[in-house]
Coordinates of C-alpha atoms in Angstrom, one line a residue:
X1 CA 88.8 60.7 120.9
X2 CA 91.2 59.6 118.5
X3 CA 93.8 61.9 117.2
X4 CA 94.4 61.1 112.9
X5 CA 97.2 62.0 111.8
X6 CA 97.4 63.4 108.0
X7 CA 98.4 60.9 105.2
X8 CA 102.0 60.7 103.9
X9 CA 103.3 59.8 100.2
X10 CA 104.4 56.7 102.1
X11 CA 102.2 55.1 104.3
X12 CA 101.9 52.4 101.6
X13 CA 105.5 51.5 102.4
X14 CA 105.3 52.1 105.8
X15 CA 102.4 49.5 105.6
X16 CA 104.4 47.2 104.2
X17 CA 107.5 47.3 106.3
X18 CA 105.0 47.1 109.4
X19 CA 103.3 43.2 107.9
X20 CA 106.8 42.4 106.5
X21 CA 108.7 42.8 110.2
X22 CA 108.3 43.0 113.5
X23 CA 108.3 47.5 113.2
X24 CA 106.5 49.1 115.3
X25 CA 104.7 51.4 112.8
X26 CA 106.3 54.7 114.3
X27 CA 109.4 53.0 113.8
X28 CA 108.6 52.0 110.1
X29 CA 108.1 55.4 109.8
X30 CA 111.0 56.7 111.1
X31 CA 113.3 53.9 109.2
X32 CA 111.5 55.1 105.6
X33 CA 112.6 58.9 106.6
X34 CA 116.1 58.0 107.4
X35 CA 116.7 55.8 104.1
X36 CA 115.2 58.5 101.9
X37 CA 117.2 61.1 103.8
X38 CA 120.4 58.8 102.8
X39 CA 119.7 58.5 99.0
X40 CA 118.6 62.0 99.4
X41 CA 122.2 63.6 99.4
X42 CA 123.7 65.1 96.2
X43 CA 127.1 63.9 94.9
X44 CA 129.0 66.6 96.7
X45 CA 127.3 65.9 99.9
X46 CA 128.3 62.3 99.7
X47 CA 131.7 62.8 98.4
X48 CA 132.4 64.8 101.6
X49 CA 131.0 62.4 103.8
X50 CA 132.6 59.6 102.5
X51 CA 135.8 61.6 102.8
X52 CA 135.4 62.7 106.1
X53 CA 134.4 58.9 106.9
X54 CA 137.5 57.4 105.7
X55 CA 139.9 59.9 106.5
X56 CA 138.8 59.1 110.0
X57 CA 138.9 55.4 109.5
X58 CA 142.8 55.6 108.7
X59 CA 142.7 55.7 104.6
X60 CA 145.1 58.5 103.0
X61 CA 143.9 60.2 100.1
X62 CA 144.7 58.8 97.0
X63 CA 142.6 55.3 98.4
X64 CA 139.9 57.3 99.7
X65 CA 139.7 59.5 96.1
X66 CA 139.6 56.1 94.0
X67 CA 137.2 54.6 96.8
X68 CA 135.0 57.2 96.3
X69 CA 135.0 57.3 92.4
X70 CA 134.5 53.6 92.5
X71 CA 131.1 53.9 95.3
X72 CA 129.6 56.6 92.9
X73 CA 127.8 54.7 90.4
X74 CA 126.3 52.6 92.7
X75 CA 124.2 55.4 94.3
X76 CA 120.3 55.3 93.8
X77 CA 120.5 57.7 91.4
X78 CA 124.7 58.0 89.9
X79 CA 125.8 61.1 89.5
X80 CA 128.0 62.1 86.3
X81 CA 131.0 60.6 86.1
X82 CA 133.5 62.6 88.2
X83 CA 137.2 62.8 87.5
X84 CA 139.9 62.0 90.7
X85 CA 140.2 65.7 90.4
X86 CA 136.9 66.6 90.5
X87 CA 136.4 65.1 93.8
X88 CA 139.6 66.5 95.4
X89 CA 137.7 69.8 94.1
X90 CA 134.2 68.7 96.2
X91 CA 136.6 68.8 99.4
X92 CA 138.7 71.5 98.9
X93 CA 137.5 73.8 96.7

């Protein structure tokens, strides 16, 4: 007997990244759940991962504050503008 399994909101993309590569569809899958987790994060949650990121790559604060400001607007969906400030405020409090 074969077991379904219940439909997701993305199976059309998962379809598509199965005849566009050589995915495995559980891996398709899997790769469509860990990009929408990524774009999934709010502007704080970024800034502090980013921080934590590259603090630990070496980068002293006042690069990894302007780094930061300057990766912002690129996000899927850009946050408000956010001053240097603001952001020190994210990691600090």
């Amino acid at each position: 007997m074969l077991e379904r399994r219940s439909p997701s909101p993305h199976d059309d993309l998962v379809d598509h990244l199965v005849r566009s590569t050589a995915l495995p569809r559980g891996e398709a899958a899997r790769v469509v759940l860990d990009v929408l987790a990524y774009f999934d994060e709010t502007a704080e949650e970024f800034v502090r991962r980013r921080h934590r990121e590259l603090q630990a790559g070496g980068a002293a604060n006042p690069e990894i504050f302007e780094r930061i400001a300057a990766e912002l607007p690129h996000r899927a969906v850009a946050p408000p503008e956010l001053s240097l400030r603001q952001l020190r405020r994210i990691v600090y409090g």
